[in-house]
Short mmCIF file of C-alpha atoms in Angstrom, two decimals:
data_model
loop_
_atom_site.label_atom_id
_atom_site.label_comp_id
_atom_site.label_asym_id
_atom_site.label_seq_id
_atom_site.Cartn_x
_atom_site.Cartn_y
_atom_site.Cartn_z
CA MET A 111 16.43 -5.51 13.89
CA ILE A 112 18.00 -7.41 17.39
CA ASN A 113 15.37 -6.17 20.09
CA LYS A 114 12.08 -7.26 18.59
CA VAL A 115 13.70 -10.07 16.51
CA LYS A 116 14.23 -11.59 19.74
CA LEU A 117 10.71 -10.39 21.65
CA ILE A 118 8.80 -12.40 18.32
CA GLN A 119 11.57 -15.38 19.29
CA LYS A 120 10.31 -15.74 22.51
CA PHE A 121 6.94 -15.28 21.89
CA LEU A 122 6.73 -17.94 19.27
CA ILE A 123 8.57 -20.92 21.62
CA SER A 124 6.49 -19.17 24.70
CA SER A 125 2.92 -19.45 22.56
CA LYS A 126 4.60 -22.91 21.14
CA ASN A 127 4.38 -21.92 17.57
CA LYS A 128 6.05 -22.67 15.07
CA PHE A 129 6.25 -18.96 12.36
CA LEU A 130 5.55 -15.67 12.21
CA ILE A 131 4.97 -14.19 8.37
CA ILE A 132 5.30 -10.67 8.78
CA THR A 133 4.31 -8.42 6.23
CA ASN A 134 4.79 -5.08 4.12
CA ASN A 135 1.19 -4.60 3.76
CA ASP A 136 -0.36 -1.18 6.34
CA LEU A 137 -5.00 -2.22 6.24
CA HIS A 138 -6.45 -1.10 3.37
CA LEU A 139 -2.96 -2.57 1.98
CA ASN A 140 -2.20 0.08 -0.24
CA GLU A 141 0.95 -0.27 -2.44
CA SER A 142 3.18 2.25 -0.45
CA PRO A 143 2.34 2.11 3.45
CA ASN A 144 3.88 4.78 5.12
CA LEU A 145 7.40 4.12 7.43
CA ASN A 146 5.59 3.66 10.05
CA GLN A 147 3.05 1.17 8.87
CA LYS A 148 5.59 -1.30 7.26
CA ASP A 149 6.02 -3.91 9.71
CA ILE A 150 9.87 -5.27 7.48
CA TYR A 151 11.24 -1.81 7.77
CA ASN A 152 10.56 -1.02 11.62
CA ILE A 153 11.21 -4.15 12.39
CA THR A 154 14.65 -4.21 10.70
CA GLY A 155 15.77 -0.93 8.82
CA PHE A 156 14.79 -2.80 5.29
CA ASP A 157 12.20 -0.80 2.72
CA CYS A 158 10.90 -2.53 -0.51
CA SER A 159 6.84 -2.41 -1.78
CA PHE A 160 6.78 -6.03 -1.25
CA GLY A 161 8.31 -8.87 0.59
CA PHE A 162 7.83 -11.26 3.41
CA LEU A 163 9.21 -12.03 6.77
CA LEU A 164 9.31 -15.81 8.22
CA ILE A 165 9.90 -15.26 11.52
CA LEU A 166 11.43 -18.76 12.96
CA SER A 167 12.64 -19.49 16.50
CA ASP A 168 16.13 -19.61 16.32
CA GLN A 169 16.32 -18.50 11.78
CA ILE A 170 15.06 -15.28 10.03
CA ILE A 171 13.96 -16.24 6.49
CA PHE A 172 13.67 -12.90 3.56
CA PHE A 173 10.96 -14.02 0.96
CA THR A 174 10.91 -10.82 -2.08
CA ASP A 175 11.08 -10.82 -5.75
CA SER A 176 14.10 -10.15 -8.00
CA ARG A 177 13.82 -6.46 -7.86
CA TYR A 178 15.59 -6.72 -3.61
CA THR A 179 17.27 -9.83 -3.57
CA LEU A 180 20.51 -7.73 -4.31
CA ALA A 181 19.18 -5.02 -2.02
CA ALA A 182 18.85 -7.12 0.38
CA THR A 183 22.00 -9.53 0.23
CA LYS A 184 23.64 -6.07 0.71
CA PHE A 185 21.84 -4.95 3.67
CA PHE A 186 20.98 -8.19 5.67
CA PRO A 187 23.92 -10.34 8.00
CA LYS A 188 24.80 -12.85 6.52
CA LYS A 189 22.81 -15.44 9.31
CA VAL A 190 18.94 -14.10 7.15
CA GLU A 191 18.16 -16.90 4.05
CA ILE A 192 17.73 -13.85 1.11
CA TYR A 193 15.26 -15.64 -2.15
CA ASP A 194 13.66 -14.91 -4.41
CA ILE A 195 10.09 -15.98 -4.44
CA ARG A 196 10.09 -16.77 -7.84
CA LYS A 197 11.87 -19.89 -7.27
CA GLN A 198 11.47 -20.00 -3.50
CA SER A 199 7.50 -20.23 -2.65
CA LEU A 200 6.76 -19.03 1.38
CA CYS A 201 4.45 -21.97 1.39
CA ASP A 202 7.04 -24.83 -0.31
CA TYR A 203 9.61 -23.61 2.43
CA LEU A 204 7.73 -23.85 5.29
CA ILE A 205 6.40 -26.88 3.70
CA ASN A 206 10.33 -28.67 3.38
CA LEU A 207 10.40 -28.23 7.65
CA GLY A 208 7.78 -30.29 8.42
CA SER A 209 4.23 -30.67 9.08
CA ASN A 210 2.20 -30.80 11.54
CA PHE A 211 2.39 -26.99 13.09
CA ASN A 212 0.91 -23.53 13.03
CA GLY A 213 2.35 -20.49 12.95
CA LEU A 214 0.84 -16.87 12.84
CA VAL A 215 -0.31 -13.97 11.19
CA ASP A 216 -1.15 -10.53 11.44
CA THR A 217 -4.71 -11.14 9.81
CA ARG A 218 -5.16 -6.68 9.84
CA LEU A 219 -1.94 -6.76 7.05
CA ILE A 220 -2.61 -9.57 4.41
CA SER A 221 -5.29 -10.16 2.04
CA SER A 222 -8.59 -12.20 2.52
CA GLN A 223 -7.23 -14.19 -0.78
CA GLN A 224 -3.86 -14.87 0.89
CA PHE A 225 -4.35 -15.76 4.12
CA ILE A 226 -7.08 -18.62 2.59
CA ASP A 227 -4.52 -19.58 -0.54
CA PHE A 228 -1.63 -20.19 2.06
CA ASN A 229 -3.90 -22.08 4.51
CA LYS A 230 -5.35 -24.69 2.21
CA ILE A 231 -1.91 -25.10 -0.14
CA LEU A 232 -0.35 -25.78 3.50
CA SER A 233 -2.46 -27.69 5.19
CA LYS A 234 -1.52 -30.79 2.48
CA ALA A 235 1.63 -30.94 4.72
CA LYS A 236 -1.20 -29.89 7.77
CA ILE A 237 0.14 -26.36 8.86
CA LYS A 238 -2.11 -24.15 9.39
CA ILE A 239 -2.04 -20.25 9.24
CA LEU A 240 -3.59 -19.09 12.27
CA PRO A 241 -4.81 -15.07 13.62
CA LEU A 242 -2.24 -12.97 15.75
CA LYS A 243 -3.98 -11.77 18.81
CA ASP A 244 -1.65 -10.53 20.94
CA VAL A 245 0.72 -7.50 21.59
CA ILE A 246 4.35 -8.89 20.85
CA TYR A 247 5.34 -5.44 19.76
CA PRO A 248 3.59 -2.13 19.41
CA LYS A 249 3.04 -0.55 16.46
CA GLU A 250 0.71 2.67 15.05
CA TYR A 251 -1.75 0.98 11.85
CA PHE A 252 -3.18 4.78 11.35
CA PRO A 253 -1.58 7.10 9.02
CA GLY A 254 -1.87 10.68 11.02
CA PHE A 255 -4.73 11.76 10.17
CA ASP A 256 -4.06 14.93 12.41
CA ARG A 257 -1.90 16.54 9.10
CA SER A 258 -4.50 15.12 6.04
CA TYR A 259 -6.00 17.65 3.67
CA ALA A 260 -9.43 16.05 1.94
CA PHE A 261 -10.62 17.65 -0.98
CA SER A 262 -12.64 17.41 -3.88
CA LEU A 263 -11.25 17.20 -7.18
CA PRO A 264 -12.44 20.45 -9.37
CA LYS A 265 -15.17 19.47 -11.81
CA ASN A 266 -13.15 20.24 -14.76
CA TYR A 267 -10.12 17.21 -13.62
CA THR A 268 -13.33 14.38 -12.95
CA PRO A 269 -13.38 11.49 -15.02
CA ARG A 270 -16.71 10.30 -13.91
CA ASN A 271 -19.59 12.13 -11.80
CA TYR A 272 -19.73 10.68 -8.72
CA GLU A 273 -23.12 9.98 -8.71
CA LYS A 274 -23.41 7.69 -11.60
CA ASN A 275 -20.50 5.89 -10.11
CA ILE A 276 -21.91 4.97 -7.31
CA GLN A 277 -24.86 4.11 -9.61
CA TRP A 278 -22.93 2.32 -11.83
CA VAL A 279 -21.30 0.27 -9.35
CA LYS A 280 -25.10 -0.32 -7.73
CA LYS A 281 -27.18 -2.25 -10.87
CA ARG A 282 -24.37 -4.25 -10.45
CA ILE A 283 -24.68 -5.81 -6.21
CA LYS A 284 -25.95 -8.91 -6.75
CA SER A 285 -25.91 -8.51 -2.72
CA ASP A 286 -26.69 -6.64 0.03
CA GLY A 287 -24.01 -4.28 -0.73
CA LEU A 288 -20.62 -3.54 -2.38
CA LEU A 289 -17.78 -3.43 0.73
CA ILE A 290 -15.32 -1.48 -1.97
CA TRP A 291 -10.93 -1.87 0.62
CA ASN A 292 -9.02 -0.33 -2.20
CA ASN A 293 -7.19 3.18 -1.22
CA SER A 294 -7.68 3.69 -5.67
CA HIS A 295 -10.87 2.33 -6.05
CA ILE A 296 -12.29 4.71 -3.32
CA ALA A 297 -10.86 7.39 -5.13
CA TYR A 298 -11.91 7.20 -7.95
CA ILE A 299 -15.09 6.51 -7.49
CA LEU A 300 -15.63 8.73 -5.32
CA ASN A 301 -13.23 11.95 -7.38
CA ILE A 302 -11.85 12.36 -4.36
CA ARG A 303 -8.32 13.07 -2.33
CA SER A 304 -6.51 13.36 0.85
CA PHE A 305 -3.15 13.45 1.91
CA GLU A 306 -2.17 11.18 5.08
CA LEU A 307 -0.34 8.58 2.73
CA ASP A 308 3.40 10.08 2.29
CA ASN A 309 3.35 9.08 -1.61
CA SER A 310 0.10 8.79 -2.26
CA THR A 311 -3.35 11.14 -2.86
CA LYS A 312 -5.45 8.40 -2.02
CA PRO A 313 -7.89 8.26 1.17
CA PHE A 314 -6.91 5.61 4.26
CA ALA A 315 -10.89 4.27 3.66
CA GLY A 316 -13.50 2.13 3.04
CA LEU A 317 -16.53 2.14 0.88
CA PHE A 318 -19.26 -0.02 1.39
CA ILE A 319 -22.23 0.85 -1.46
CA PRO A 320 -25.62 -0.56 -0.01
CA LYS A 321 -28.30 -2.33 -3.04
CA LYS A 322 -31.07 -0.48 -2.03
CA ASN A 323 -31.62 3.50 -1.14
CA LEU A 324 -29.48 3.76 1.95
CA LYS A 325 -25.87 6.34 2.82
CA PRO A 326 -23.61 4.92 0.82
CA ILE A 327 -20.62 4.65 4.21
CA ILE A 328 -17.07 6.10 4.25
CA ILE A 329 -15.07 3.54 7.49
CA SER A 330 -12.07 5.72 8.26
CA ASN A 331 -10.86 6.97 11.22
CA ASN A 332 -10.26 10.67 9.74
CA PRO A 333 -12.32 12.84 10.55
CA ARG A 334 -10.95 16.07 8.72
CA LEU A 335 -12.98 13.66 5.23
CA ARG A 336 -16.16 15.71 6.67
CA ASN A 337 -14.89 19.36 5.54
CA ILE A 338 -15.74 17.49 1.57
CA LYS A 339 -19.10 19.05 1.14
CA LYS A 340 -20.27 15.70 -0.41
CA ILE A 341 -19.28 13.29 1.80
CA LYS A 342 -20.64 15.77 4.40
CA ASN A 343 -23.69 16.55 3.02
CA ASN A 344 -24.29 12.64 0.87
CA PHE A 345 -22.13 10.47 2.78
CA LYS A 346 -22.26 8.73 7.03
CA LEU A 347 -18.48 8.74 8.44
CA GLN A 348 -18.14 5.56 10.27
CA SER A 349 -15.32 3.76 12.38
CA PHE A 350 -15.23 -0.11 11.54
CA LYS A 351 -16.12 -0.73 14.95
CA THR A 352 -19.46 1.15 13.90
CA PHE A 353 -20.00 -0.14 11.24
CA LYS A 354 -20.24 -3.54 12.13
CA SER A 355 -23.47 -2.72 14.32
CA TYR A 356 -24.87 -0.38 10.98
CA LEU A 357 -24.85 -3.91 8.87
CA LYS A 358 -26.21 -5.37 12.32
CA LYS A 359 -28.93 -3.39 13.37
CA ASN A 360 -30.19 -2.59 9.33
CA ASN A 361 -30.33 -6.55 9.16
CA PHE A 362 -27.77 -7.10 6.31
CA LYS A 363 -27.20 -10.67 5.29
CA LYS A 364 -24.76 -10.63 2.14
CA ILE A 365 -22.37 -8.67 1.41
CA GLU A 366 -19.70 -9.41 -0.85
CA PHE A 367 -15.91 -7.90 -2.10
CA GLU A 368 -12.88 -8.19 -3.29
CA PHE A 369 -10.56 -10.47 -2.09
CA LYS A 370 -7.65 -10.09 -2.93
CA TYR A 371 -8.09 -5.91 -2.04
CA THR A 372 -10.03 -6.13 1.79
CA ASN A 373 -7.74 -7.70 4.52
CA PHE A 374 -8.33 -11.24 6.30
CA GLN A 375 -9.59 -9.36 9.48
CA VAL A 376 -12.07 -7.43 7.69
CA TYR A 377 -13.58 -11.31 6.63
CA HIS A 378 -13.31 -12.67 9.79
CA LEU A 379 -15.15 -9.83 11.87
CA LEU A 380 -17.73 -9.10 9.49
CA ASN A 381 -18.10 -13.05 8.18
CA LYS A 382 -19.57 -14.13 11.73
CA PHE A 383 -23.20 -12.50 11.40
CA LEU A 384 -22.65 -11.50 7.18
CA LYS A 385 -21.76 -14.48 4.39
CA ILE A 386 -19.57 -12.49 2.26
CA ASP A 387 -19.18 -13.37 -1.42
CA LYS A 388 -16.00 -12.63 -4.09
CA THR A 389 -17.82 -10.32 -5.97
CA LEU A 390 -17.32 -9.71 -9.72
CA ILE A 391 -17.50 -6.45 -9.95
CA PRO A 392 -15.12 -5.36 -12.37
CA ILE A 393 -13.89 -1.78 -11.12
CA ASP A 394 -10.38 -2.16 -11.81
CA LYS A 395 -11.18 -2.60 -15.70
CA PHE A 396 -13.41 0.46 -15.09
CA MET A 397 -11.13 2.64 -14.29
CA SER A 398 -8.41 1.52 -16.78
CA GLN A 399 -11.23 3.07 -19.82
CA LYS A 400 -9.39 6.22 -19.46
CA THR A 401 -12.19 9.27 -20.76
CA LYS A 402 -11.52 12.12 -22.72
CA ILE A 403 -10.66 14.62 -20.00
CA GLU A 404 -8.13 11.84 -18.05
CA GLN A 405 -6.13 11.08 -21.85
CA ASN A 406 -5.88 15.36 -21.77
CA ASN A 407 -4.86 15.03 -18.01
CA ILE A 408 -2.35 12.77 -18.68
CA ILE A 409 -1.03 14.57 -22.10
CA ASN A 410 0.02 17.64 -19.33
CA CYS A 411 1.28 16.27 -16.93
CA HIS A 412 3.55 14.65 -18.75
CA TYR A 413 3.92 18.34 -20.28
CA GLU A 414 4.52 20.08 -17.18
CA ASP A 415 6.44 16.74 -15.61
CA GLY A 416 8.61 17.42 -19.00
CA LEU A 417 9.22 21.28 -18.18
CA THR A 418 10.40 20.11 -14.92
CA MET A 419 12.91 17.29 -16.62
CA THR A 420 13.83 19.15 -19.10
CA LYS A 421 15.26 22.66 -16.47
CA PHE A 422 16.34 19.94 -14.08
CA PHE A 423 19.30 18.08 -16.96
CA ILE A 424 19.90 22.00 -18.82
CA GLN A 425 21.02 22.76 -14.72
CA LEU A 426 23.31 20.04 -14.62
CA LYS A 427 24.95 19.73 -17.82
CA THR A 428 25.78 23.86 -17.14
CA LYS A 429 26.90 22.74 -13.55
CA LYS A 430 24.44 25.42 -12.09
CA LEU A 431 23.28 22.32 -9.30
CA ASN A 432 25.61 22.47 -6.66
CA ILE A 433 25.95 18.22 -6.35
CA LYS A 434 27.57 16.25 -3.79
CA ASN A 435 25.53 12.86 -3.42
CA GLU A 436 22.42 11.07 -5.25
CA TYR A 437 21.36 12.27 -2.25
CA GLN A 438 21.11 15.88 -2.95
CA LEU A 439 20.32 15.66 -6.75
CA SER A 440 17.63 13.78 -5.88
CA ASN A 441 16.41 16.43 -4.12
CA SER A 442 17.10 19.06 -6.24
CA LEU A 443 15.10 17.38 -8.67
CA TYR A 444 12.35 17.65 -5.67
CA GLU A 445 12.60 21.31 -5.68
CA LEU A 446 12.74 21.89 -9.15
CA ARG A 447 8.81 20.37 -8.77
CA LYS A 448 8.19 21.94 -6.51
CA GLU A 449 7.72 24.81 -8.81
CA GLY A 450 4.88 24.07 -10.48
CA VAL A 451 1.66 24.63 -9.94
CA ASN A 452 -0.12 21.69 -10.23
CA PHE A 453 2.32 20.31 -8.52
CA PHE A 454 1.49 17.71 -5.45
CA ARG A 455 4.14 15.37 -4.20
CA ASN A 456 6.56 13.47 -4.24
CA SER A 457 4.71 9.39 -6.42
CA PHE A 458 6.96 7.45 -4.90
CA GLU A 459 11.28 8.01 -3.29
CA TYR A 460 13.79 8.61 -5.88
CA ILE A 461 15.62 5.99 -7.44
CA SER A 462 18.97 8.38 -7.88
CA ALA A 463 22.30 6.25 -8.67
CA PHE A 464 26.02 6.59 -9.91
CA ASP A 465 27.97 4.50 -11.59
CA SER A 466 27.09 0.60 -9.81
CA ASN A 467 24.98 2.30 -7.39
CA GLY A 468 22.52 1.87 -10.91
CA ALA A 469 22.76 -1.80 -10.59
CA ILE A 470 20.82 -2.31 -7.75
CA VAL A 471 17.13 -2.36 -8.74
CA HIS A 472 15.25 -0.12 -6.95
CA TYR A 473 17.84 1.81 -5.46
CA ARG A 474 17.11 4.39 -3.06
CA PRO A 475 20.20 6.90 -1.63
CA LEU A 476 19.67 8.42 2.01
CA PRO A 477 21.00 11.62 3.32
CA ASN A 478 23.95 9.78 5.64
CA ASN A 479 24.58 6.80 3.20
CA SER A 480 24.59 8.29 -0.34
CA SER A 481 27.91 8.73 -3.30
CA LYS A 482 29.69 11.21 -3.72
CA PHE A 483 29.09 12.75 -6.90
CA LYS A 484 32.92 12.56 -8.56
CA ASN A 485 33.48 12.02 -11.93
CA GLN A 486 30.70 9.55 -12.28
CA SER A 487 30.39 8.20 -16.11
CA LEU A 488 26.54 7.16 -15.61
CA LEU A 489 23.72 8.49 -13.20
CA LEU A 490 20.49 6.60 -12.86
CA ILE A 491 17.69 8.82 -11.76
CA ASP A 492 13.29 7.22 -11.77
CA SER A 493 11.20 10.01 -10.42
CA GLY A 494 8.18 10.48 -10.64
CA SER A 495 5.43 12.96 -8.97
CA THR A 496 1.84 14.12 -7.99
CA LEU A 497 -0.12 17.04 -9.99
CA SER A 498 -2.97 18.13 -9.29
CA ARG A 499 -4.73 16.26 -12.98
CA GLY A 500 -2.97 13.02 -11.75
CA ASN A 501 0.23 11.40 -11.94
CA ASN A 502 3.06 10.45 -13.68
#
């Protein structure tokens, strides 16, 4: 933590910027990025699904929600200020520092909407957040595609035909095309999955659907997506750089996307030669309307995982599991789940807590930091699994 923070603070002084905002997102703003793509974790060692780290030349402030404030208070040194963002907003904190100064953020790791909203609020105090253009310390922006396995869902598991999904979208496009940057939306619309994210089966990719009769484009650096037959035959697979050139070459004038799901760098680079509108296509609402196939998939997921949980509790009660600490307990459940025919992976890191640790929201035991199993009166376990039919 100390080395990277010192590098940042030294850079702020030399560049005459007041602050740097660190988010915990990846390029596609995924809810659960890989640890290698989590900036807050890589700088501090603290893991969370939501937070902002505000670094000043002489101060460190961490903003999160009430799920993580207790854990953060126990983790960080006392000189680091910890705030529940619902009680103390990041923008209000900056405004209280004064006026007429600038700060930075990596615009690849913040949504277009959030970047615009923050600057609108801060403009009252003549404070600006600018794109960070320099490399202060090395970052990994992409997961390891060498260990990716991309595939299409079996037909009897797919909620809706992917071609009909694309047509549903096309009918609602008001511009030259729709850019979808949200990985969950892409996985759902195309009925595809991929394994480069540690706790997800969503493909690390964007999707562009033109209004006119052109092939849709998958925007990704993952060549293994070509292993999916329908992608290879019916889509173009391009890097973001090639995608930009494609839009220019084909004379696109105006496209649309969801600002809350698309990082600001995408907006900034495309807005140089295109008009960009906020889309009104309700993909979230479309996905929430569960088909009969999805309902049956969910029932089957709960049935299969319910059997595993029942087996786990029986073994725990009859002392057939050799449990020494919280981490081993969560790992034993994982091993039992792996015996399931349709099990892919955990959908998030398990919460496994004895007694008072259960009061720490999103507490996660680690191999070298885990309470021992000895005369405890309470076990809190929260777990999730990804199966071929869905998550639970």
